């Protein structure tokens, strides 16, 4: 038995592939988002290769669990990720249109339940987690590089009359796609820069985090900026206050050099940054539309406070609850596509979208899942720092906490929709691995490591029957 296992220190390609085989489907989901996204009709949902791959990941996880006769989930994981099912089911029953509601059920279960649980089960240890994190960084570098090229050559999405907005391969109809991917990459790279014992990887991760700040700035996405600042701040504080202060000073100096010294988009970036604090004084039309749709969401909830207007019901009830300040849609152009009018089908706030379509029950269930998961991740990270001896897993803790903080903050300015949504499911799965996963719990400080399980697929999963020595 021992002779048949690959050597723990093996570094050959076949050994590495065999070692990470269970988690490679998750990496494939991330990698498929590097492919160009074909433009769809205005307002129509876009199914991508990454979405199809995420379905295969769920199927693969189920088959693996059945064949191995093992239970890959803890009770906490089953409870937290089972909460959204309650709200989604009630909202689907209350929806006036059955077909649209069923499509909404499938999407919500995919993003918030099935794919996260599959990722949680397939990621076996910290090395698998780091592999997925590096795939996020690689995707961010690819999309960010395309975005910077779009800005420099004037081939990006239209912004203030110029085709300079960095959108990567997602196109002008999904301007948040590249910003989301690059934000994930920044947070992952920053967390990986705190990995102990690998100075070269730490240096590479820090360099990647610094490079990705450029395309993030050129995305002109205020929501992504705010969420990334909150997530990076959380990572730095959890890593240590002294480290946070040193890196904050270094980041400020770099920003001064890039913007002040080289003039990297200085005028437009300053205007965009200034608009964050001016939304109540002289908001632009996009901010006006967002506030109007937020008010419409609250009005829908007040009409049906418990179950909402039903899944996929926001577009149908929008005009009857919105004021005349709402425009007919947003204009998109550039990045290889012609002018297109995009209908406003969501309030661009995940919490208000859930409140309007699923009511107080749905919001309590979904937000309760995220709040519980965040509390578990933060508590385990703090405990890791207090007990000491867990520096080799500090990057995993920071990664999970940073990504989850980014997601819950970004949901104040965005909601699910677009090709990059599948990454939200992967992020929740990674956070679940650290917060409530079997593997994350066994990887906790002071927990005994199972003998000979470093290279055995599915290690750390508690069997249905007690194993014999």
XYZ file of C-alpha atoms in Angstrom:
469
model
C 0.000 0.000 0.000
C 2.699 2.497 0.978
C 4.860 1.617 -2.008
C 2.019 2.289 -4.407
C 1.570 5.863 -3.247
C 3.433 8.666 -4.993
C 6.338 10.059 -3.079
C 5.435 12.991 -0.905
C 8.260 15.045 -2.344
C 7.672 14.085 -5.988
C 7.593 17.021 -8.368
C 7.106 15.328 -11.748
C 4.175 16.413 -13.922
C 2.319 13.116 -13.524
C 2.848 13.149 -9.775
C 1.543 16.700 -9.495
C -1.497 15.925 -11.664
C -2.277 12.810 -9.656
C -1.825 14.702 -6.403
C -4.283 17.440 -7.401
C -6.608 15.303 -9.576
C -9.773 15.736 -7.434
C -9.541 19.544 -7.479
C -8.599 19.944 -11.142
C -12.278 20.197 -12.246
C -12.577 23.292 -10.041
C -9.462 24.759 -11.652
C -11.004 24.020 -15.055
C -14.085 26.078 -14.167
C -11.848 29.049 -13.386
C -9.712 28.559 -16.499
C -12.707 28.439 -18.853
C -13.517 32.056 -17.981
C -10.401 33.046 -19.927
C -12.300 32.262 -23.135
C -14.031 35.134 -24.950
C -17.694 35.549 -24.119
C -19.985 35.709 -27.131
C -22.364 38.690 -26.962
C -25.951 37.722 -26.303
C -29.215 39.512 -26.865
C -29.986 42.402 -24.565
C -31.369 41.144 -21.306
C -30.991 37.455 -22.181
C -29.105 35.152 -19.807
C -25.742 33.918 -21.024
C -24.749 30.320 -20.351
C -20.999 29.817 -20.670
C -18.619 26.881 -20.783
C -17.704 27.637 -17.171
C -21.354 27.229 -16.132
C -21.517 23.864 -17.889
C -18.249 22.815 -16.238
C -19.613 23.788 -12.824
C -22.486 21.362 -13.378
C -19.992 18.632 -14.193
C -18.092 19.485 -10.996
C -21.240 18.894 -8.957
C -21.903 15.592 -10.737
C -18.290 14.504 -10.247
C -18.442 15.336 -6.551
C -21.645 13.347 -6.063
C -20.232 10.316 -7.880
C -17.013 10.483 -5.867
C -18.929 10.622 -2.591
C -21.146 7.681 -3.595
C -18.248 5.522 -4.777
C -16.125 6.185 -1.695
C -19.070 5.806 0.714
C -17.836 8.804 2.649
C -19.583 11.838 4.098
C -17.786 14.932 2.778
C -19.781 17.538 4.741
C -19.942 18.565 8.371
C -23.250 19.319 10.032
C -22.369 23.023 10.104
C -21.739 23.031 6.361
C -24.999 21.236 5.632
C -26.905 23.640 7.878
C -25.415 26.879 6.555
C -25.590 25.992 2.876
C -29.022 24.486 3.355
C -30.478 27.793 4.550
C -30.728 29.388 1.062
C -32.799 26.427 -0.127
C -35.575 27.458 2.264
C -35.905 31.002 0.952
C -35.570 29.984 -2.684
C -38.245 27.299 -2.342
C -40.758 29.647 -0.709
C -40.099 32.371 -3.292
C -40.538 29.908 -6.146
C -43.899 28.796 -4.770
C -45.024 32.426 -4.528
C -43.784 33.417 -7.982
C -46.507 34.367 -10.481
C -44.580 32.941 -13.464
C -43.595 29.317 -13.031
C -41.076 29.034 -15.889
C -39.012 32.025 -14.863
C -39.159 30.957 -11.239
C -37.778 27.513 -12.039
C -34.885 29.105 -13.914
C -34.249 31.307 -10.893
C -34.289 28.298 -8.568
C -31.693 26.533 -10.703
C -29.440 29.598 -10.767
C -29.640 30.253 -7.035
C -29.009 26.620 -6.160
C -26.077 26.514 -8.565
C -24.375 29.628 -7.209
C -25.162 29.453 -3.497
C -25.598 25.762 -2.685
C -24.510 23.059 -5.121
C -21.262 24.388 -6.568
C -19.979 25.751 -3.208
C -20.605 22.388 -1.545
C -18.881 20.577 -4.399
C -15.840 22.858 -4.137
C -15.806 22.427 -0.352
C -15.742 18.649 -0.748
C -13.199 18.457 -3.581
C -10.624 20.772 -1.989
C -8.886 18.344 0.369
C -6.086 20.337 1.976
C -4.213 23.626 1.936
C -2.237 22.669 -1.168
C -5.443 22.191 -3.155
C -6.725 25.502 -1.844
C -3.554 27.274 -2.969
C -3.792 25.693 -6.415
C -7.292 27.095 -6.908
C -6.113 30.454 -5.556
C -3.246 30.575 -8.056
C -5.701 29.758 -10.846
C -7.660 32.853 -9.765
C -4.452 34.895 -9.965
C -3.607 33.495 -13.388
C -7.082 34.287 -14.730
C -6.866 37.794 -13.264
C -3.484 38.409 -14.926
C -4.860 37.247 -18.279
C -8.035 39.325 -18.122
C -6.199 42.269 -16.570
C -3.529 42.203 -19.286
C -6.229 42.339 -21.950
C -7.895 45.175 -20.064
C -4.724 47.256 -19.875
C -4.183 46.719 -23.608
C -7.740 47.890 -24.246
C -7.104 51.066 -22.269
C -3.795 51.852 -23.961
C -5.069 51.185 -27.496
C -8.554 52.675 -27.093
C -10.279 49.343 -27.835
C -12.121 48.926 -24.545
C -15.707 49.617 -23.590
C -17.110 53.099 -23.999
C -16.570 55.381 -20.992
C -17.239 59.126 -21.053
C -17.166 59.138 -24.839
C -13.911 57.157 -25.186
C -13.367 53.433 -25.697
C -10.936 53.069 -22.803
C -12.737 51.082 -20.111
C -10.940 47.815 -19.365
C -13.394 44.906 -19.625
C -11.195 41.993 -20.738
C -12.966 39.316 -22.767
C -16.335 39.983 -21.087
C -17.331 42.812 -23.410
C -19.202 46.059 -22.727
C -22.414 44.298 -21.683
C -20.651 42.900 -18.588
C -18.364 45.705 -17.443
C -18.193 44.173 -13.961
C -16.830 40.863 -15.222
C -13.163 41.804 -15.517
C -13.313 43.969 -12.393
C -14.643 40.995 -10.413
C -12.003 38.596 -11.747
C -9.155 41.043 -11.128
C -10.443 41.830 -7.626
C -10.444 38.142 -6.759
C -6.899 37.931 -8.109
C -5.709 40.848 -5.977
C -7.152 39.335 -2.791
C -5.793 35.844 -3.562
C -2.322 37.152 -4.422
C -2.186 39.307 -1.299
C -3.169 36.375 0.918
C -0.671 34.036 -0.767
C 2.065 36.615 -0.105
C 1.824 35.686 3.598
C 2.645 32.015 3.080
C 5.555 31.022 5.302
C 8.645 29.153 4.171
C 8.454 29.889 0.429
C 10.120 33.270 -0.182
C 10.022 32.985 -3.981
C 6.299 32.295 -4.049
C 5.686 35.092 -1.567
C 7.599 37.520 -3.762
C 5.746 36.357 -6.877
C 2.391 36.695 -5.129
C 3.190 40.200 -3.884
C 4.288 41.241 -7.358
C 1.093 39.843 -8.892
C -1.026 41.727 -6.359
C 0.745 44.979 -7.210
C 0.420 44.445 -10.969
C -3.286 43.652 -10.753
C -4.016 47.006 -9.128
C -3.498 48.656 -12.525
C -6.281 46.852 -14.466
C -8.529 47.112 -11.415
C -8.132 50.896 -11.509
C -8.728 50.973 -15.271
C -11.994 49.070 -14.874
C -13.489 52.285 -13.415
C -15.672 50.108 -11.182
C -16.396 51.933 -7.932
C -18.042 48.947 -6.290
C -15.055 46.695 -7.027
C -12.667 49.331 -5.648
C -14.581 49.601 -2.379
C -14.923 45.839 -1.959
C -11.247 45.235 -2.759
C -10.149 47.897 -0.286
C -12.310 46.297 2.424
C -11.062 42.783 1.651
C -7.390 43.770 1.479
C -7.747 45.759 4.679
C -9.228 42.692 6.380
C -6.380 40.487 5.141
C -3.741 42.928 6.373
C -5.341 43.411 9.788
C -5.724 39.661 10.305
C -2.117 39.141 9.228
C -0.903 41.656 11.806
C -1.266 45.365 12.460
C 2.425 46.100 11.898
C 2.388 44.309 8.576
C -0.772 46.159 7.639
C 0.797 49.548 8.331
C 3.977 48.740 6.386
C 2.087 47.482 3.359
C -0.361 50.381 3.534
C 2.517 52.842 3.359
C 4.057 50.929 0.446
C 0.731 50.795 -1.427
C 0.156 54.522 -0.911
C 3.625 55.318 -2.228
C 3.062 53.105 -5.275
C -0.291 54.775 -5.980
C 1.326 58.217 -5.775
C 4.029 57.170 -8.229
C 1.637 55.524 -10.694
C -1.031 58.218 -10.682
C 0.916 61.324 -9.720
C 4.270 60.554 -11.322
C 3.264 58.694 -14.483
C -0.219 60.165 -14.785
C -1.837 56.750 -15.181
C -5.418 57.752 -15.920
C -5.101 60.461 -13.302
C -7.900 62.798 -14.394
C -10.565 60.156 -15.023
C -9.557 58.140 -11.972
C -9.789 61.217 -9.773
C -13.212 62.031 -11.173
C -14.376 58.460 -10.641
C -13.018 58.367 -7.103
C -14.574 61.734 -6.346
C -17.960 60.523 -7.579
C -18.041 57.980 -4.730
C -18.459 60.787 -2.186
C -20.663 62.949 -4.427
C -23.489 60.510 -5.056
C -25.884 62.486 -2.875
C -24.914 65.935 -4.209
C -24.759 65.630 -7.982
C -25.126 61.962 -8.934
C -24.715 60.834 -12.541
C -27.492 58.932 -14.316
C -26.076 55.526 -13.368
C -26.204 56.411 -9.680
C -29.696 57.890 -10.068
C -30.895 54.695 -11.729
C -29.372 52.598 -8.978
C -30.987 54.598 -6.181
C -34.310 54.516 -8.012
C -34.175 50.733 -8.370
C -33.182 50.387 -4.720
C -36.297 52.325 -3.746
C -38.382 50.147 -6.090
C -36.977 47.014 -4.416
C -38.020 48.265 -0.993
C -41.496 49.101 -2.337
C -41.860 45.541 -3.703
C -40.850 44.121 -0.350
C -43.341 46.316 1.495
C -46.058 44.964 -0.793
C -45.149 41.329 -0.035
C -42.925 41.383 3.047
C -42.555 37.649 3.712
C -42.044 35.967 0.327
C -41.458 38.901 -2.048
C -42.741 39.154 -5.603
C -41.191 35.845 -6.615
C -37.966 34.729 -8.277
C -37.192 36.634 -11.487
C -40.056 38.981 -10.641
C -38.096 42.224 -10.297
C -38.201 43.182 -14.018
C -41.951 42.608 -14.157
C -42.720 44.770 -11.100
C -39.983 47.369 -11.623
C -41.909 49.983 -13.630
C -44.944 49.896 -11.349
C -42.781 50.638 -8.295
C -40.061 52.921 -9.720
C -40.228 56.693 -10.040
C -39.950 58.627 -13.291
C -36.268 59.286 -12.554
C -35.442 55.783 -13.796
C -34.049 55.719 -17.333
C -35.055 53.123 -19.903
C -31.663 51.404 -19.819
C -27.920 51.835 -19.942
C -25.926 52.481 -23.114
C -23.104 50.074 -23.961
C -20.619 50.126 -26.828
C -16.995 49.459 -27.652
C -14.728 46.431 -27.115
C -15.603 45.100 -30.552
C -19.358 45.570 -30.210
C -21.715 48.206 -31.529
C -24.102 50.401 -29.606
C -26.587 48.468 -27.512
C -29.247 49.457 -25.029
C -29.134 47.272 -21.919
C -32.378 46.978 -19.949
C -32.182 47.462 -16.187
C -33.300 44.080 -14.892
C -31.916 44.166 -11.351
C -31.301 46.733 -8.594
C -27.507 46.099 -8.593
C -27.672 45.220 -4.906
C -27.864 41.533 -4.038
C -29.467 42.108 -0.668
C -32.249 44.273 -2.087
C -32.734 41.894 -5.018
C -33.281 39.006 -2.611
C -35.474 41.163 -0.376
C -37.733 42.182 -3.266
C -37.980 38.731 -4.882
C -37.746 36.419 -1.836
C -38.947 38.663 0.969
C -37.711 38.791 4.529
C -37.572 34.995 4.773
C -35.318 34.656 1.741
C -33.006 37.470 2.803
C -32.713 36.103 6.335
C -31.840 32.656 4.982
C -29.269 33.795 2.408
C -27.679 36.539 4.509
C -27.704 34.208 7.501
C -25.675 31.693 5.510
C -23.060 34.314 4.596
C -22.953 35.827 8.076
C -22.522 32.442 9.720
C -19.829 31.451 7.239
C -17.966 34.725 7.734
C -18.148 34.388 11.517
C -16.719 30.861 11.356
C -13.914 31.900 8.998
C -12.909 34.893 11.105
C -13.056 32.977 14.389
C -10.860 30.181 13.050
C -8.390 32.706 11.664
C -8.185 34.563 14.978
C -7.781 31.277 16.844
C -4.995 30.285 14.463
C -3.148 33.522 15.227
C -3.614 33.208 18.996
C -2.526 29.597 19.359
C 0.541 30.027 17.155
C 2.240 27.270 15.199
C -0.092 27.783 12.245
C 1.997 30.129 10.101
C 2.057 27.486 7.363
C -1.748 27.814 7.102
C -2.064 31.542 7.660
C -2.359 32.256 3.939
C -5.319 29.855 3.684
C -7.122 31.620 6.515
C -6.455 35.052 5.022
C -7.552 33.834 1.598
C -10.908 32.539 2.821
C -11.650 35.589 4.982
C -10.535 38.095 2.336
C -12.567 36.570 -0.483
C -15.685 36.302 1.655
C -15.390 39.895 2.875
C -14.972 41.039 -0.725
C -18.115 39.187 -1.749
C -20.399 40.433 1.012
C -19.242 44.041 0.477
C -19.485 43.860 -3.312
C -23.060 42.592 -3.023
C -23.943 46.079 -1.766
C -23.255 47.352 -5.310
C -23.790 44.279 -7.482
C -25.793 41.077 -7.753
C -25.506 37.762 -9.539
C -25.530 37.894 -13.309
C -23.020 37.539 -16.096
C -20.361 34.918 -16.843
C -18.236 35.729 -13.798
C -21.053 34.699 -11.426
C -19.791 31.110 -11.351
C -16.664 32.388 -9.587
C -18.887 33.560 -6.735
C -19.840 29.926 -6.174
C -16.186 28.873 -6.140
C -15.355 31.659 -3.668
C -18.119 30.523 -1.306
C -16.813 26.976 -1.563
C -13.258 28.021 -0.683
C -14.521 30.001 2.290
C -16.647 27.051 3.333
C -13.611 24.756 3.248
C -11.863 26.900 5.827
C -14.877 27.818 7.939
C -17.055 24.701 8.119
C -15.324 22.021 6.051
C -14.075 18.707 7.393
C -10.665 19.318 5.857
C -10.371 22.850 7.139
C -11.261 21.672 10.648
C -8.628 18.927 10.593
C -6.140 21.462 9.289
C -6.757 23.578 12.395
C -3.938 24.310 14.831
C -3.342 21.484 17.210
C -5.477 19.007 15.276
C -3.802 15.673 14.545
C -2.980 14.950 10.933
C -4.121 11.594 9.673
C -1.211 9.229 9.037
C -0.239 8.860 5.404
C -3.072 10.987 4.023
C -1.038 13.720 2.368
C -1.294 12.150 -1.063
C -4.409 10.044 -0.736
C -7.444 11.434 -2.616
C -10.302 12.242 -0.278
C -8.232 12.241 2.886
C -9.706 13.802 5.977
C -13.276 12.849 4.991
C -15.043 11.088 7.801
C -16.325 7.654 6.653
C -19.826 6.485 7.328
C -18.449 3.578 9.325
C -15.568 3.758 11.764
C -12.365 2.684 10.088
C -10.311 -0.100 11.617
C -6.601 0.391 12.457
